[in-house]
Tab-separated table of C-alpha atoms in Angstrom:
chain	number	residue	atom	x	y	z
A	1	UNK	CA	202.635	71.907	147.430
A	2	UNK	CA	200.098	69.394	148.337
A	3	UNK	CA	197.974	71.989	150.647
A	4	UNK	CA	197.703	73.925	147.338
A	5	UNK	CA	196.578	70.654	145.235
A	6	UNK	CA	193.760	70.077	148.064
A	7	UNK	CA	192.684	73.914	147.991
A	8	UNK	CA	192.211	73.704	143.796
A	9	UNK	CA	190.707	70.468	144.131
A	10	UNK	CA	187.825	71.742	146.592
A	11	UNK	CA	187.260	74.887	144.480
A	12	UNK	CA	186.689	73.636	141.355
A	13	UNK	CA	184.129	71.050	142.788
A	14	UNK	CA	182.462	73.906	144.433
A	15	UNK	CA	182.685	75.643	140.800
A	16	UNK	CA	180.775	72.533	139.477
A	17	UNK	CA	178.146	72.196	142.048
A	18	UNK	CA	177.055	75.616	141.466
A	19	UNK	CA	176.979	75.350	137.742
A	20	UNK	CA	174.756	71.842	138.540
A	21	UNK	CA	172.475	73.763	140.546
A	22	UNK	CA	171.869	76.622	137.868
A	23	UNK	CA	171.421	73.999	135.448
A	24	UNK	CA	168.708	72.116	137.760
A	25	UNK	CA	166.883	75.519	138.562
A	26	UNK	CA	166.814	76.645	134.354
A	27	UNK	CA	165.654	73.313	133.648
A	28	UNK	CA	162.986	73.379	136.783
A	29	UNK	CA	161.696	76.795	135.446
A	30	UNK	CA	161.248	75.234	131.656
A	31	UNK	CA	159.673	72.354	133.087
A	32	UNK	CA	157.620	75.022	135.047
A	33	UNK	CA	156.852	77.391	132.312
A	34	UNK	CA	156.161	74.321	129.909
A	35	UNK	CA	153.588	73.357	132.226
A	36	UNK	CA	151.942	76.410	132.591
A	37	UNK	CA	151.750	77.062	129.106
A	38	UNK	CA	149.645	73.524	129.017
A	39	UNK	CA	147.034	74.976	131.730
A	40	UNK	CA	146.717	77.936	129.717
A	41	UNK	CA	145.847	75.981	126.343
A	42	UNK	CA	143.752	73.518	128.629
A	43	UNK	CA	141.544	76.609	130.221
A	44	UNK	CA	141.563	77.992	126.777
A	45	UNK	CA	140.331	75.518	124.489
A	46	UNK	CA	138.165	72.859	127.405
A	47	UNK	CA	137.253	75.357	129.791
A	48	UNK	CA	136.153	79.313	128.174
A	49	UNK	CA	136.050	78.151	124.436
A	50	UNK	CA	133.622	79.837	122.389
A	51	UNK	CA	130.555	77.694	121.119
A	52	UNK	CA	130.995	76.349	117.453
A	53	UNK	CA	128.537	78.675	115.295
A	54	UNK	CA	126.625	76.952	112.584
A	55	UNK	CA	127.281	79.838	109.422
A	56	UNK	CA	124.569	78.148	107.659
A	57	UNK	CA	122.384	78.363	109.956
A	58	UNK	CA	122.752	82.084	110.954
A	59	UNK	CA	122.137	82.790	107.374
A	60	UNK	CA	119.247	80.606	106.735
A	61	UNK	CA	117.607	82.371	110.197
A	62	UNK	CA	118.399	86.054	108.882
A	63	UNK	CA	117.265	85.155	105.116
A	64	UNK	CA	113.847	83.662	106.205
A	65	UNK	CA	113.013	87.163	108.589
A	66	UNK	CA	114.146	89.175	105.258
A	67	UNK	CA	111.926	87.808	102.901
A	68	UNK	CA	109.929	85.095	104.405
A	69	UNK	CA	108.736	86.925	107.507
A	70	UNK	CA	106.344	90.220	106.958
A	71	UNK	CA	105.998	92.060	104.417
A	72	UNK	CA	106.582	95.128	106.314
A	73	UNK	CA	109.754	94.198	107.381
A	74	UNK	CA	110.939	93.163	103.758
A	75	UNK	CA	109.847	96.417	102.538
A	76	UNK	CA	111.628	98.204	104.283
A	77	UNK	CA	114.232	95.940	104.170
A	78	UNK	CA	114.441	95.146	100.461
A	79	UNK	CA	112.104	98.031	99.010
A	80	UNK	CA	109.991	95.281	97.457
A	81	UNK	CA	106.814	93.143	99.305
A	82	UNK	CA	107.661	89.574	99.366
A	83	UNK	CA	105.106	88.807	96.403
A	84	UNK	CA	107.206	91.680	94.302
A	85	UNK	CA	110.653	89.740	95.861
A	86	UNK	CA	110.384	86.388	94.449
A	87	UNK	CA	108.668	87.574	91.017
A	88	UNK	CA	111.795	89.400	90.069
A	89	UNK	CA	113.859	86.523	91.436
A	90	UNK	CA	111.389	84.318	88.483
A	91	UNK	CA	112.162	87.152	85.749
A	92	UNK	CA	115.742	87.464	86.487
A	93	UNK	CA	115.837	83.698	86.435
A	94	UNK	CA	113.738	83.372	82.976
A	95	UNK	CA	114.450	86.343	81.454
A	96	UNK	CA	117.776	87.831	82.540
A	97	UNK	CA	119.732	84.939	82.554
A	98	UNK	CA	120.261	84.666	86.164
A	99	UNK	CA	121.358	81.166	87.730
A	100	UNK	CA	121.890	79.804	91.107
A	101	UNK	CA	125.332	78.445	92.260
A	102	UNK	CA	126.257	75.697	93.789
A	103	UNK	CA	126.308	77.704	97.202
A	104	UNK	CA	124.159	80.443	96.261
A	105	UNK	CA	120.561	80.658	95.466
A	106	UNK	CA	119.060	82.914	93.521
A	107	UNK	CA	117.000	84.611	95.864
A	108	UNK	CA	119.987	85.442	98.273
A	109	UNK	CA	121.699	87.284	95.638
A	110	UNK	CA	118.698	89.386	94.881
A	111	UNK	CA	118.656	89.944	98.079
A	112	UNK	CA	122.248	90.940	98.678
A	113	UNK	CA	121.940	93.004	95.584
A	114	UNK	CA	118.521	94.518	97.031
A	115	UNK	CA	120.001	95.555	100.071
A	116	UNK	CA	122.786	97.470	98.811
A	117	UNK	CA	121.160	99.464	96.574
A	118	UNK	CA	118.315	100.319	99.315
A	119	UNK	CA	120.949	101.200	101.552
A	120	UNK	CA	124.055	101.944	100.062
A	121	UNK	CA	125.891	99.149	102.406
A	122	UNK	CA	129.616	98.578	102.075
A	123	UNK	CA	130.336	94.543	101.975
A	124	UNK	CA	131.952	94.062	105.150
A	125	UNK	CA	128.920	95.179	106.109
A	126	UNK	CA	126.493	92.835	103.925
A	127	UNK	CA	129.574	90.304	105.126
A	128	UNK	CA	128.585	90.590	108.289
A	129	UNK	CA	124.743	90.001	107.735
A	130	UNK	CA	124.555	87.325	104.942
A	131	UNK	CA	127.787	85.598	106.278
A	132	UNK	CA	129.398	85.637	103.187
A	133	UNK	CA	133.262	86.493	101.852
A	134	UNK	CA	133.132	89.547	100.220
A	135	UNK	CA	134.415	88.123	97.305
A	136	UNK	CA	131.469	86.119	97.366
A	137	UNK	CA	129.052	88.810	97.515
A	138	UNK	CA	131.008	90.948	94.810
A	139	UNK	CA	130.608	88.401	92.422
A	140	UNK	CA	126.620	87.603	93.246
A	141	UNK	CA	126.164	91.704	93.036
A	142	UNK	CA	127.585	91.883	89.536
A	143	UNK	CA	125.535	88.832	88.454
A	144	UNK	CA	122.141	90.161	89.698
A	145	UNK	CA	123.258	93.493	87.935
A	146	UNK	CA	123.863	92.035	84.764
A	147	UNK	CA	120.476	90.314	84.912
A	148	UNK	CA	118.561	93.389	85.412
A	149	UNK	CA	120.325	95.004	82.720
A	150	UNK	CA	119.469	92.616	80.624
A	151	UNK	CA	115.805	93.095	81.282
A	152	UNK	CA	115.368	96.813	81.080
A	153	UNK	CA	113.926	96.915	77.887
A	154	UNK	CA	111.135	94.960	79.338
A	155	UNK	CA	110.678	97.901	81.586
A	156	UNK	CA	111.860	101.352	80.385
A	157	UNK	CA	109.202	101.652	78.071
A	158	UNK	CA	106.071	104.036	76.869
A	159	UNK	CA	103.080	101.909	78.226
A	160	UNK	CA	99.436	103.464	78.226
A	161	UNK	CA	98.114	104.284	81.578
A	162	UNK	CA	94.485	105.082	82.725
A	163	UNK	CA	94.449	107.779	85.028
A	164	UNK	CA	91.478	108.723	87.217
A	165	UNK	CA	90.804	111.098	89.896
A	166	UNK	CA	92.857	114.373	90.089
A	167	UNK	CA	95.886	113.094	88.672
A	168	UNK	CA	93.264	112.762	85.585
A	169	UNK	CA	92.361	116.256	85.849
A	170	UNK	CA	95.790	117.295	85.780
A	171	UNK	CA	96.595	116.327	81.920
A	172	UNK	CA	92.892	116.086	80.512
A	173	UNK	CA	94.716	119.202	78.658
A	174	UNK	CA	97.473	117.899	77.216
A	175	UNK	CA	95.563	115.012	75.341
A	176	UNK	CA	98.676	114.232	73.020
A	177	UNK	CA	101.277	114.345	75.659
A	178	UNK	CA	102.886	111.239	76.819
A	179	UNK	CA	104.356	112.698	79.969
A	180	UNK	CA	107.245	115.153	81.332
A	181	UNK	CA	111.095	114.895	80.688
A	182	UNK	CA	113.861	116.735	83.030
A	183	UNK	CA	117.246	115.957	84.065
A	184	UNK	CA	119.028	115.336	87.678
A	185	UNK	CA	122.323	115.149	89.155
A	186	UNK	CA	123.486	111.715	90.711
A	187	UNK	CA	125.976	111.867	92.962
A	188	UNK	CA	129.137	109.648	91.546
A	189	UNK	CA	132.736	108.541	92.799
A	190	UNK	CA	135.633	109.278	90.214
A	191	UNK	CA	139.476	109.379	90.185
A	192	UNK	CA	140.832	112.644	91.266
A	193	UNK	CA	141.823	113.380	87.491
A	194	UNK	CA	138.380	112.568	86.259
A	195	UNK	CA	136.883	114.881	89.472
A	196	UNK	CA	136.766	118.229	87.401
A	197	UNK	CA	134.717	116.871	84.223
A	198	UNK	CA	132.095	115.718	86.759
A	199	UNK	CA	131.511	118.568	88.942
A	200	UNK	CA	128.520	120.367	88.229
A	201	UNK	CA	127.681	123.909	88.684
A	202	UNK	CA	127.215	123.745	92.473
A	203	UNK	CA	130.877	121.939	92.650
A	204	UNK	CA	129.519	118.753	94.109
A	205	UNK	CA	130.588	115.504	91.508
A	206	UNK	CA	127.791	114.244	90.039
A	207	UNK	CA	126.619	112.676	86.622
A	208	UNK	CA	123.902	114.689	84.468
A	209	UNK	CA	121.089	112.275	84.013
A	210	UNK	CA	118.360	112.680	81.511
A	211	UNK	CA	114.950	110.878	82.208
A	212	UNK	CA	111.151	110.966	81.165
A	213	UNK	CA	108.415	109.840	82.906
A	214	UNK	CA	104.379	108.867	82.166
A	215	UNK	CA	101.617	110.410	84.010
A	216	UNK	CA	101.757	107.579	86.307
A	217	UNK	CA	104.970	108.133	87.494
A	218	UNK	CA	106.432	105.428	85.392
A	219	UNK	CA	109.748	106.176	83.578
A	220	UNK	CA	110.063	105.376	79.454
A	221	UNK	CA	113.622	106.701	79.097
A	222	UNK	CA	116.636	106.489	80.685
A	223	UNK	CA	119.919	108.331	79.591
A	224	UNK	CA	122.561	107.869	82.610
A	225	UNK	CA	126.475	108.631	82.592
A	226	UNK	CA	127.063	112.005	81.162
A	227	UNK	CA	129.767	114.332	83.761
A	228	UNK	CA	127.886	116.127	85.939
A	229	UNK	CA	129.830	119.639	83.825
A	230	UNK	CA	128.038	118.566	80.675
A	231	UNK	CA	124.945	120.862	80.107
A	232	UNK	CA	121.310	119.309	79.577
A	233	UNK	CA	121.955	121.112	76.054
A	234	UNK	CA	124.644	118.007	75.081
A	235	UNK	CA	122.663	115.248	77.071
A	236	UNK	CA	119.464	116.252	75.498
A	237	UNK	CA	121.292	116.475	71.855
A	238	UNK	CA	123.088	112.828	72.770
A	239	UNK	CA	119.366	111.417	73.754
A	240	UNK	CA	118.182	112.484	70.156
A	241	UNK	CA	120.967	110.397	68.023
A	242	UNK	CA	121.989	107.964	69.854
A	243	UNK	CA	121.527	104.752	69.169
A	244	UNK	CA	119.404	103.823	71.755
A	245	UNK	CA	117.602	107.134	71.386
A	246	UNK	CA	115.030	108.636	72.776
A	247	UNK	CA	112.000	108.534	70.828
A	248	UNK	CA	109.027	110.942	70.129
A	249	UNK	CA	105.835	109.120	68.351
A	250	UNK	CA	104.647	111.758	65.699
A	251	UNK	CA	102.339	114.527	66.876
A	252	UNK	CA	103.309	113.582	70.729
A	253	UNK	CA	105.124	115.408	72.722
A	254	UNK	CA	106.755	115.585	76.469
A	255	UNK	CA	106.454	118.904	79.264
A	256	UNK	CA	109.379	120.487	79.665
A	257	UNK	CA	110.818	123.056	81.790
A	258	UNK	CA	111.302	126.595	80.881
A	259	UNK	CA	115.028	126.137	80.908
A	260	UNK	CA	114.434	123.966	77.526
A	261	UNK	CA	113.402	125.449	74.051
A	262	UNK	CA	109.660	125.415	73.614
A	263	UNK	CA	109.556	123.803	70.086
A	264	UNK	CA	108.079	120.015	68.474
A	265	UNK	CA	107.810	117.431	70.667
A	266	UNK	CA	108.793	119.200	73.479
A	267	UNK	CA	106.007	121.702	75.307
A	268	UNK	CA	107.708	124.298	77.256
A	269	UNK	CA	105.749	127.226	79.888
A	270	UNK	CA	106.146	131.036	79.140
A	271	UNK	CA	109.101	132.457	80.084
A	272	UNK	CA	108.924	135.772	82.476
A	273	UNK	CA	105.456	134.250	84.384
A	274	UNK	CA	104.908	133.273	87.228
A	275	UNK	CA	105.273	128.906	87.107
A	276	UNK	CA	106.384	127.048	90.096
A	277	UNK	CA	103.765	125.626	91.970
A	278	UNK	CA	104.172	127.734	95.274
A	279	UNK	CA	104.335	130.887	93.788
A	280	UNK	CA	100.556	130.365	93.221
A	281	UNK	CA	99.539	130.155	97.001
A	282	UNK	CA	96.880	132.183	97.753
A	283	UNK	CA	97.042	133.800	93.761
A	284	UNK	CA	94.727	133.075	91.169
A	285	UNK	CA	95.716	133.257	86.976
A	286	UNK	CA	94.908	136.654	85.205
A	287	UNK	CA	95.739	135.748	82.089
A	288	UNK	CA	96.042	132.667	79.495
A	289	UNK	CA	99.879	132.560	80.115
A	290	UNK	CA	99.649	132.265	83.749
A	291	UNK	CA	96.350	129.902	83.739
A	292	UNK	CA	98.540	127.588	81.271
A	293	UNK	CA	102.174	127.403	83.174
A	294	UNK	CA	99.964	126.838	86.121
A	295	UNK	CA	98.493	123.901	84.990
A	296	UNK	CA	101.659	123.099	82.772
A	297	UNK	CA	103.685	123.207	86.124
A	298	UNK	CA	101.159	120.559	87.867
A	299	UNK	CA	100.934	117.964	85.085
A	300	UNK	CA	105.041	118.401	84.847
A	301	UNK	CA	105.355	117.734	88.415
A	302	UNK	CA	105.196	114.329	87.770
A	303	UNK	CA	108.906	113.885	86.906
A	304	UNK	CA	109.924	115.769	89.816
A	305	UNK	CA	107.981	113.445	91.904
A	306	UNK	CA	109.521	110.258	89.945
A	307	UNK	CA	112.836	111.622	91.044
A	308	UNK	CA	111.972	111.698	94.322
A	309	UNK	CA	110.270	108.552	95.072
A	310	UNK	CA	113.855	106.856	92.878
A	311	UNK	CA	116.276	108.958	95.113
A	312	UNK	CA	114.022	108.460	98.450
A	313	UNK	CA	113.680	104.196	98.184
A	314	UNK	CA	117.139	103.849	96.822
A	315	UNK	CA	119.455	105.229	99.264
A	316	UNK	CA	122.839	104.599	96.426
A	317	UNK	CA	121.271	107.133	94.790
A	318	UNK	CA	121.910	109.743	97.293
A	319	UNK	CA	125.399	109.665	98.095
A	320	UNK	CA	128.728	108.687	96.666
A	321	UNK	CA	129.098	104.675	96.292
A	322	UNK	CA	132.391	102.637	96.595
A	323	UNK	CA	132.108	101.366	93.175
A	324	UNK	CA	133.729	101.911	89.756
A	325	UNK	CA	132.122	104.837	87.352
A	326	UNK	CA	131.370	102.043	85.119
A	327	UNK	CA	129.638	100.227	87.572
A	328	UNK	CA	127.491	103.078	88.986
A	329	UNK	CA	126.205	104.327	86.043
A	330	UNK	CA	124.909	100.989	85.363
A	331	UNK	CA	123.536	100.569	89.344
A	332	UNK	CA	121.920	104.032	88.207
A	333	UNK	CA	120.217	102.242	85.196
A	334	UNK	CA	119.078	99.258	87.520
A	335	UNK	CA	117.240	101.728	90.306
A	336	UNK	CA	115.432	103.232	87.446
A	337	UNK	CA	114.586	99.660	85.822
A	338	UNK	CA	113.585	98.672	89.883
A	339	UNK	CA	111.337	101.744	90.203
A	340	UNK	CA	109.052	100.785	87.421
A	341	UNK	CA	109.012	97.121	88.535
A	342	UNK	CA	107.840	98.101	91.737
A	343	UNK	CA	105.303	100.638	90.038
A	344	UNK	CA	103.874	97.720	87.990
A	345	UNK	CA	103.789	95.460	90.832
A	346	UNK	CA	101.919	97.929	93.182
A	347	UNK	CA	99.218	97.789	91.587
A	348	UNK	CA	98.078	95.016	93.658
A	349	UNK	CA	100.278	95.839	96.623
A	350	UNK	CA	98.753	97.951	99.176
A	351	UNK	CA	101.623	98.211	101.325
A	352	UNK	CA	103.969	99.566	98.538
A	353	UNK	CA	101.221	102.097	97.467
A	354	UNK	CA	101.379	103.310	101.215
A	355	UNK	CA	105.022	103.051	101.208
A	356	UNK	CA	104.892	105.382	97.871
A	357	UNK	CA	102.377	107.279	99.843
A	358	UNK	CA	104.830	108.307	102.242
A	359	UNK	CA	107.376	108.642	99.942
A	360	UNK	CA	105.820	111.238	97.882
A	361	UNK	CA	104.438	113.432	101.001
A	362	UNK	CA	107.614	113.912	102.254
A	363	UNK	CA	109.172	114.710	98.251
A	364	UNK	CA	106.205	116.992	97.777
A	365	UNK	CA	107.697	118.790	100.911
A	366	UNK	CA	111.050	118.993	99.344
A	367	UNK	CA	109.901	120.133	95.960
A	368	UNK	CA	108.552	123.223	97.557
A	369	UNK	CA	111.401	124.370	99.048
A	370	UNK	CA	113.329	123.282	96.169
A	371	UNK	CA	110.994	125.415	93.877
A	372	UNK	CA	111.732	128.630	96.268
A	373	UNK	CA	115.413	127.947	95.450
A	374	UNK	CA	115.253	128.084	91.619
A	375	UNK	CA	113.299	131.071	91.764
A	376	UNK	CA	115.507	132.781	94.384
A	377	UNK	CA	118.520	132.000	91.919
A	378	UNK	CA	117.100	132.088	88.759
A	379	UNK	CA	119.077	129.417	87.581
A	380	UNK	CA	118.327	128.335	84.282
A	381	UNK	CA	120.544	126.279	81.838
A	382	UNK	CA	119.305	126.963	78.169
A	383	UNK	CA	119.042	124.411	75.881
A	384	UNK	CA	118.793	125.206	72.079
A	385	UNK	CA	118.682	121.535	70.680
A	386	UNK	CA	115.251	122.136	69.706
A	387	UNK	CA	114.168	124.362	67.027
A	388	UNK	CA	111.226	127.129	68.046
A	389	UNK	CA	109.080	127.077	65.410
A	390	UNK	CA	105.917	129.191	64.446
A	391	UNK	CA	103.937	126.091	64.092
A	392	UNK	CA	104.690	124.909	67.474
A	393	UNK	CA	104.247	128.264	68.894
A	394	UNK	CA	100.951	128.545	67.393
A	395	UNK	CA	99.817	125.292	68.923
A	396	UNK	CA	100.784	126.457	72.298
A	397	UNK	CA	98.886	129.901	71.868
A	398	UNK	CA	96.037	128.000	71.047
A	399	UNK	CA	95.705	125.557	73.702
A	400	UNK	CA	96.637	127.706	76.672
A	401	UNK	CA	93.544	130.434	75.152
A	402	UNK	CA	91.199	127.788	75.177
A	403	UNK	CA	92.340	126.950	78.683
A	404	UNK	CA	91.697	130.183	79.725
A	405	UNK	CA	88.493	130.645	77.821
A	406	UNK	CA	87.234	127.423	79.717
A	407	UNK	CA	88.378	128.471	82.681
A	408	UNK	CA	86.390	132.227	82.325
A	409	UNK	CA	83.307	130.758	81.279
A	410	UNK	CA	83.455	128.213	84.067
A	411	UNK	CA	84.234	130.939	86.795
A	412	UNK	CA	81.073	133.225	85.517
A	413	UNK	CA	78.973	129.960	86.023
A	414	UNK	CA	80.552	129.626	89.575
């Protein structure tokens, strides 16, 4: 009886001194792991942290190479010199309505808004460069936006322009014309129900829009938004009532295309002659119809090469953007608005008139081939908004005989 009180006795303090040495080792590997886990945040935070970056300072270093550096680099950076930069920062400012915030100035947010448009940059990506929230950038865009809207008036307008030179030569002909009119296709981003009303006749989603342009390249009328399905027949007809219409001063008209009808203020070539400009390579006219689309085509050129120089310094303009229809047909409105600032502004610019120098060889180069197409698929949308009348067809007659009676007289003297 006792031997078996001894043997319990000794086995259940053996028991506990086992259980006391698990609980010594548990608590000797918390106290181990606890410690560790303070060398880690030590070496983390005293030893390999990263150096504190001054935000304000990367920003004020990237703004001042952007627009206060050369005015190459802001060219190509922004589209505009640095002169051009800040003056439309002053009109947005006096005119449009645009105001600095308390974080913000003025010409960081025309510069944000610059930069998108010239290349079509998400804002994580502007985010990344102008270190900025992208709600902060969102909110500067739509100001800027709203600013130039608010000025376009100012811009998209009929203003008299001296030519000299060859681009002289070009319209000496068409004395009462005030320049060409045509319509492109603006690639858009809808919802997939909207998606079939905007798909145009080569099944890309577009919108149709209707522009004219001056001799000098300069646009006076802007008519974005229409779905890319809607024919230049409807735009055209919309352009004439609207409100905000387009207008025609009395005995002026604009060159047209021969997929328009050739009636009052609207001078279209013959139909079934040769027109584009590369069909004439190596050809010379043999008759007054020919002699006149020929020189019809080059003075209507001009619109073609409008387009291009928008599409070519605006890079939004060229693909699908990430914003609302709404929005992009307005961000359409602003390139155009843009394109005439710059065109005004170049005037004393050198390096934007050999940026638009460049521009246009390379859209002269596109228009060829682009030319070749159209004839190669004779497509031609016909647009019976305007009336033919005999009047108007009479006037035509008349002007492209004495072209080619000029044009005989001055070949027998060669």
């Amino acid at each position: 009886m006792d031997h078996s009180i001894v043997d319990t006795a000794m086995t259940s303090r053996k028991r506990k001194r086992e259980e006391y040495k698990k609980i010594i080792l548990l608590a000797a590997a918390c106290v181990v792991h606890m410690v560790i886990g303070v060398v880690i945040w030590y070496h983390n935070n005293y030893f390999v942290k990263e150096p504190t970056r001054n935000w304000e300072l990367e920003r004020q270093s990237f703004l001042n190479r952007l627009y206060r550096g050369t005015n190459k680099d802001c060219i190509e950076q922004l589209r505009l010199s640095k002169n051009a930069f800040f003056n439309l920062c002053r009109i947005l400012q006096e005119k449009g309505g645009l105001v600095r915030t308390r974080n913000v100035p003025t010409t960081e947010a025309v510069a944000m808004f610059l930069h998108i448009l010239a290349h079509n940059l998400k804002y994580r990506v502007v985010q990344f460069s102008y270190c900025r929230s992208k709600e902060t950038i969102s909110r500067q865009f739509n100001d800027v936006l709203r600013a130039v809207m608010k000025v376009s008036k100012d811009y998209l307008n009929f203003q008299p322009c001296t030519l000299e030179g060859a681009e002289a030569n070009k319209w000496r002909w068409f004395e009462r014309c005030i320049g060409a009119l045509d319509g492109t296709h603006i690639p858009v981003t809808v919802s997939p129900d909207e998606r079939p009303r905007y798909r145009n006749r080569k099944g890309d989603v577009s919108t149709n829009v209707l522009a004219a342009c001056g001799p000098d390249l300069r646009f006076i009328y802007v008519l974005p938004g229409w779905e890319g399905s809607a024919g230049d027949s409807r735009v055209l007809r919309d352009a004439l009532r609207r409100q905000n219409k387009l207008e025609i001063p009395t005995g002026k008209y604009f060159l047209v295309d021969a997929g328009y009808t050739n009636g009052p203020g609207f001078l279209a070539p013959y139909r079934g002659t040769r027109y584009h400009l590369n069909e004439w390579i190596g050809n010379t006219p043999q008759s007054y119809k020919e002699l006149f689309n020929l020189r019809h085509a080059s003075a209507r050129n001009a619109i073609e090469r409008s387009f291009g120089i928008l599409k070519k310094r605006w890079s939004i303009l060229r693909t699908p953007s990430f914003f609302d229809i709404k929005t992009q047909i307005r961000i359409i409105n602003a390139c155009f608005v843009l394109h005439n600032f710059i065109r005004d502004e170049q005037q004393t610019d050198q390096l934007l008139e050999v940026q638009d120098l460049e521009f246009l060889s390379v859209v002269d180069e596109e228009l060829v081939h682009q030319s070749r197409e159209e004839v190669q698929n004779n497509v031609i949308d016909d647009i019976t908004t305007i009336q033919a009348t005999e009047e108007w067809t009479r006037f035509r007659d008349t002007l492209a005989m004495n072209m080619f009676a000029n044009y005989q007289v001055r070949r027998n003297f060669a």
